[in-house]
CSV table of C-alpha atoms in Angstrom, one decimal:
chain,number,residue,atom,x,y,z
A,1,MET,CA,40.1,15.3,-9.8
A,2,ARG,CA,42.5,12.4,-9.2
A,3,VAL,CA,44.6,11.6,-12.2
A,4,ALA,CA,46.8,8.5,-12.8
A,5,SER,CA,49.7,9.3,-15.0
A,6,VAL,CA,53.3,8.4,-15.9
A,7,GLY,CA,56.3,10.5,-14.8
A,8,ASP,CA,58.6,9.8,-17.7
A,9,LEU,CA,56.6,10.1,-20.9
A,10,ARG,CA,58.0,13.3,-22.4
A,11,PRO,CA,56.6,15.4,-23.9
A,12,TYR,CA,53.1,14.2,-22.8
A,13,THR,CA,53.4,13.6,-19.0
A,14,TYR,CA,56.6,13.8,-16.9
A,15,THR,CA,57.9,15.3,-13.7
A,16,ASP,CA,60.0,18.4,-13.8
A,17,GLU,CA,63.0,19.1,-11.6
A,18,ASN,CA,60.7,20.0,-8.7
A,19,GLY,CA,58.8,16.7,-9.0
A,20,GLU,CA,55.7,18.4,-10.4
A,21,PHE,CA,53.8,16.9,-13.3
A,22,THR,CA,54.0,18.8,-16.6
A,23,GLY,CA,53.7,18.1,-20.3
A,24,PHE,CA,51.1,18.3,-23.1
A,25,ASP,CA,48.6,15.9,-21.5
A,26,VAL,CA,48.9,17.6,-18.1
A,27,GLU,CA,48.3,21.1,-19.5
A,28,LEU,CA,45.4,19.9,-21.7
A,29,LEU,CA,43.7,18.1,-18.9
A,30,GLU,CA,44.2,21.0,-16.5
A,31,ASP,CA,42.6,23.3,-19.1
A,32,VAL,CA,39.6,21.0,-19.7
A,33,ALA,CA,39.2,20.7,-15.9
A,34,GLY,CA,39.2,24.5,-15.5
A,35,ARG,CA,36.6,24.8,-18.2
A,36,ILE,CA,34.2,22.4,-16.5
A,37,GLY,CA,34.7,24.0,-13.0
A,38,VAL,CA,37.1,21.5,-11.5
A,39,GLU,CA,39.4,23.5,-9.2
A,40,GLU,CA,41.9,20.9,-8.1
A,41,VAL,CA,43.7,18.4,-10.3
A,42,VAL,CA,46.1,16.0,-8.6
A,43,PHE,CA,48.4,13.9,-10.7
A,44,THR,CA,50.0,10.7,-9.3
A,45,GLY,CA,52.7,8.7,-10.9
A,46,GLN,CA,52.0,5.0,-11.7
A,47,ASP,CA,53.4,2.2,-13.9
A,48,PHE,CA,51.7,2.3,-17.2
A,49,SER,CA,50.8,-1.4,-16.9
A,50,GLY,CA,48.5,-0.7,-13.9
A,51,LEU,CA,47.1,2.6,-15.0
A,52,LEU,CA,43.9,1.6,-16.7
A,53,ALA,CA,43.0,-0.9,-14.0
A,54,ALA,CA,43.4,1.9,-11.4
A,55,VAL,CA,41.0,4.1,-13.3
A,56,ALA,CA,38.6,1.2,-13.9
A,57,ASN,CA,38.4,0.4,-10.2
A,58,GLY,CA,37.8,4.0,-9.1
A,59,GLN,CA,41.2,4.6,-7.5
A,60,TYR,CA,41.6,7.5,-10.0
A,61,ASP,CA,39.1,9.6,-11.9
A,62,VAL,CA,41.1,9.9,-15.1
A,63,GLY,CA,44.1,8.3,-16.7
A,64,ALA,CA,46.4,10.7,-18.7
A,65,ALA,CA,49.5,9.4,-20.4
A,66,ALA,CA,49.0,9.6,-24.2
A,67,ILE,CA,46.9,6.4,-23.9
A,68,GLY,CA,46.1,4.9,-27.3
A,69,ILE,CA,42.4,4.2,-27.7
A,70,THR,CA,42.0,0.5,-28.7
A,71,GLU,CA,39.0,-1.8,-28.7
A,72,GLU,CA,40.7,-4.0,-26.1
A,73,ARG,CA,41.2,-1.1,-23.7
A,74,GLN,CA,37.6,0.1,-24.3
A,75,GLN,CA,36.5,-3.1,-22.7
A,76,THR,CA,38.0,-1.9,-19.5
A,77,VAL,CA,37.5,1.9,-19.5
A,78,ASP,CA,35.8,4.6,-21.5
A,79,PHE,CA,37.8,7.3,-23.3
A,80,SER,CA,37.5,10.9,-24.2
A,81,GLU,CA,37.5,11.8,-27.9
A,82,GLY,CA,41.0,11.2,-29.3
A,83,TYR,CA,43.2,14.3,-29.2
A,84,LEU,CA,46.5,13.0,-30.5
A,85,ALA,CA,47.7,10.6,-33.2
A,86,GLY,CA,51.4,9.8,-33.6
A,87,PHE,CA,54.2,7.7,-34.9
A,88,LEU,CA,56.2,5.0,-33.3
A,89,SER,CA,60.0,4.8,-33.2
A,90,VAL,CA,62.7,2.3,-32.3
A,91,VAL,CA,65.8,3.9,-30.8
A,92,THR,CA,69.3,2.3,-30.7
A,93,PRO,CA,72.8,3.3,-29.8
A,94,LYS,CA,74.6,5.1,-32.7
A,95,ASP,CA,76.9,2.2,-33.4
A,96,SER,CA,74.0,-0.3,-33.9
A,97,ASP,CA,73.4,-2.2,-37.1
A,98,ILE,CA,69.6,-1.9,-36.8
A,99,ALA,CA,68.1,0.2,-39.6
A,100,SER,CA,64.8,-1.6,-40.3
A,101,GLU,CA,62.1,-3.7,-38.7
A,102,GLU,CA,63.8,-6.8,-40.3
A,103,ASP,CA,67.0,-6.0,-38.5
A,104,LEU,CA,65.3,-6.4,-35.1
A,105,ALA,CA,64.8,-10.2,-35.7
A,106,GLY,CA,66.9,-12.2,-33.3
A,107,GLY,CA,67.6,-9.2,-31.1
A,108,ARG,CA,66.3,-8.0,-27.8
A,109,MET,CA,64.0,-5.0,-27.7
A,110,GLY,CA,62.7,-3.1,-24.8
A,111,VAL,CA,59.0,-2.1,-24.5
A,112,VAL,CA,57.0,-0.6,-21.8
A,113,GLN,CA,54.5,-3.2,-20.5
A,114,GLY,CA,50.9,-2.6,-21.5
A,115,THR,CA,51.6,0.0,-24.3
A,116,LEU,CA,50.6,0.1,-27.9
A,117,GLN,CA,54.3,-0.5,-28.8
A,118,GLU,CA,54.2,-3.8,-26.9
A,119,ALA,CA,51.0,-4.9,-28.7
A,120,TYR,CA,52.5,-3.8,-32.1
A,121,ALA,CA,55.7,-5.7,-31.5
A,122,VAL,CA,53.9,-8.9,-30.3
A,123,LYS,CA,51.8,-8.9,-33.5
A,124,ASN,CA,54.4,-7.7,-36.1
A,125,LEU,CA,57.9,-8.6,-34.7
A,126,PRO,CA,57.6,-12.3,-33.7
A,127,ASP,CA,61.3,-13.0,-34.2
A,128,THR,CA,62.3,-10.2,-31.8
A,129,GLU,CA,62.7,-11.0,-28.1
A,130,LEU,CA,60.7,-8.4,-26.1
A,131,VAL,CA,62.0,-7.3,-22.8
A,132,ARG,CA,59.2,-5.6,-20.8
A,133,PHE,CA,59.9,-2.6,-18.5
A,134,PRO,CA,57.7,-0.6,-16.2
A,135,ASP,CA,58.6,2.7,-17.9
A,136,ASN,CA,60.8,4.3,-20.5
A,137,ASN,CA,63.5,5.3,-18.1
A,138,ALA,CA,64.2,1.7,-17.1
A,139,ALA,CA,64.2,0.6,-20.7
A,140,ILE,CA,66.6,3.4,-21.8
A,141,SER,CA,68.9,2.4,-18.9
A,142,ALA,CA,68.9,-1.2,-20.2
A,143,LEU,CA,69.6,0.1,-23.7
A,144,ASN,CA,72.5,2.2,-22.5
A,145,SER,CA,73.9,-0.8,-20.5
A,146,GLY,CA,73.6,-3.1,-23.4
A,147,THR,CA,70.9,-5.3,-21.8
A,148,VAL,CA,68.7,-4.7,-24.9
A,149,ASP,CA,69.6,-3.9,-28.4
A,150,ALA,CA,66.8,-1.4,-29.0
A,151,HIS,CA,63.8,0.3,-27.3
A,152,PHE,CA,60.4,0.8,-28.9
A,153,LEU,CA,58.4,3.9,-27.9
A,154,ASP,CA,56.3,6.7,-29.4
A,155,TYR,CA,58.1,9.1,-31.8
A,156,GLU,CA,57.8,12.3,-29.7
A,157,SER,CA,59.2,10.6,-26.5
A,158,ALA,CA,61.9,9.0,-28.7
A,159,LYS,CA,63.1,12.5,-29.8
A,160,LYS,CA,63.8,13.5,-26.2
A,161,TYR,CA,65.7,10.3,-25.4
A,162,VAL,CA,67.7,10.5,-28.6
A,163,GLU,CA,68.8,14.0,-27.7
A,164,GLN,CA,69.5,13.3,-24.1
A,165,TYR,CA,71.4,10.1,-24.5
A,166,ASP,CA,73.0,10.4,-27.9
A,167,LEU,CA,71.0,7.6,-29.4
A,168,VAL,CA,69.5,7.3,-32.9
A,169,SER,CA,65.9,6.8,-34.1
A,170,ALA,CA,66.7,3.7,-36.2
A,171,VAL,CA,63.3,2.6,-37.3
A,172,GLU,CA,60.1,4.7,-37.6
A,173,ILE,CA,56.7,3.2,-38.0
A,174,PRO,CA,54.9,5.6,-40.3
A,175,SER,CA,51.3,5.2,-38.9
A,176,PHE,CA,49.4,3.5,-36.2
A,177,ASP,CA,45.6,3.7,-36.0
A,178,ALA,CA,45.1,4.4,-32.3
A,179,PRO,CA,44.7,8.1,-31.3
A,180,ALA,CA,45.4,8.9,-27.7
A,181,GLY,CA,42.6,9.9,-25.2
A,182,PHE,CA,42.0,10.4,-21.5
A,183,ALA,CA,40.7,7.2,-19.8
A,184,VAL,CA,37.7,7.3,-17.4
A,185,ALA,CA,35.8,4.5,-15.6
A,186,LYS,CA,32.9,3.0,-17.3
A,187,VAL,CA,29.5,4.2,-16.0
């Protein structure tokens, strides 16, 4: 089974110190594959923005990266049943004045291109300049260098970056109606 994934989406999919994919999505998909008799599962890293297209065109059998199931995405690919629902978080440096969604107005916020966070920000934060990145690592680097004022990502991934880079989770979005699922090509 050929799986398109993302290498920096802790704790869902990421590469360990040996360059091997690991994380919740990886372990869950490997378990499911074993149960249906698939002996080999090969994960390949990819920018999130191109992941669904790569699955849709048959380059990969499955997309696994805590992919939110939305009506728009269901026009391109099919999904497994949802297995994960989560919260969203905006992380900032500790000395930031950002403490609410309103405080983001007029600022620059990083988002990973093609994610639910990008879609949410476009719809709900029109006065915030969005700076699009290929992955969370690039966005966090921009945050740490001062290129952006904040970065918008899922809550579980945010916890890891907050701990690793001494940031704060300044704004939490309490709910978002898009459970994650595995993407597969339409039949």
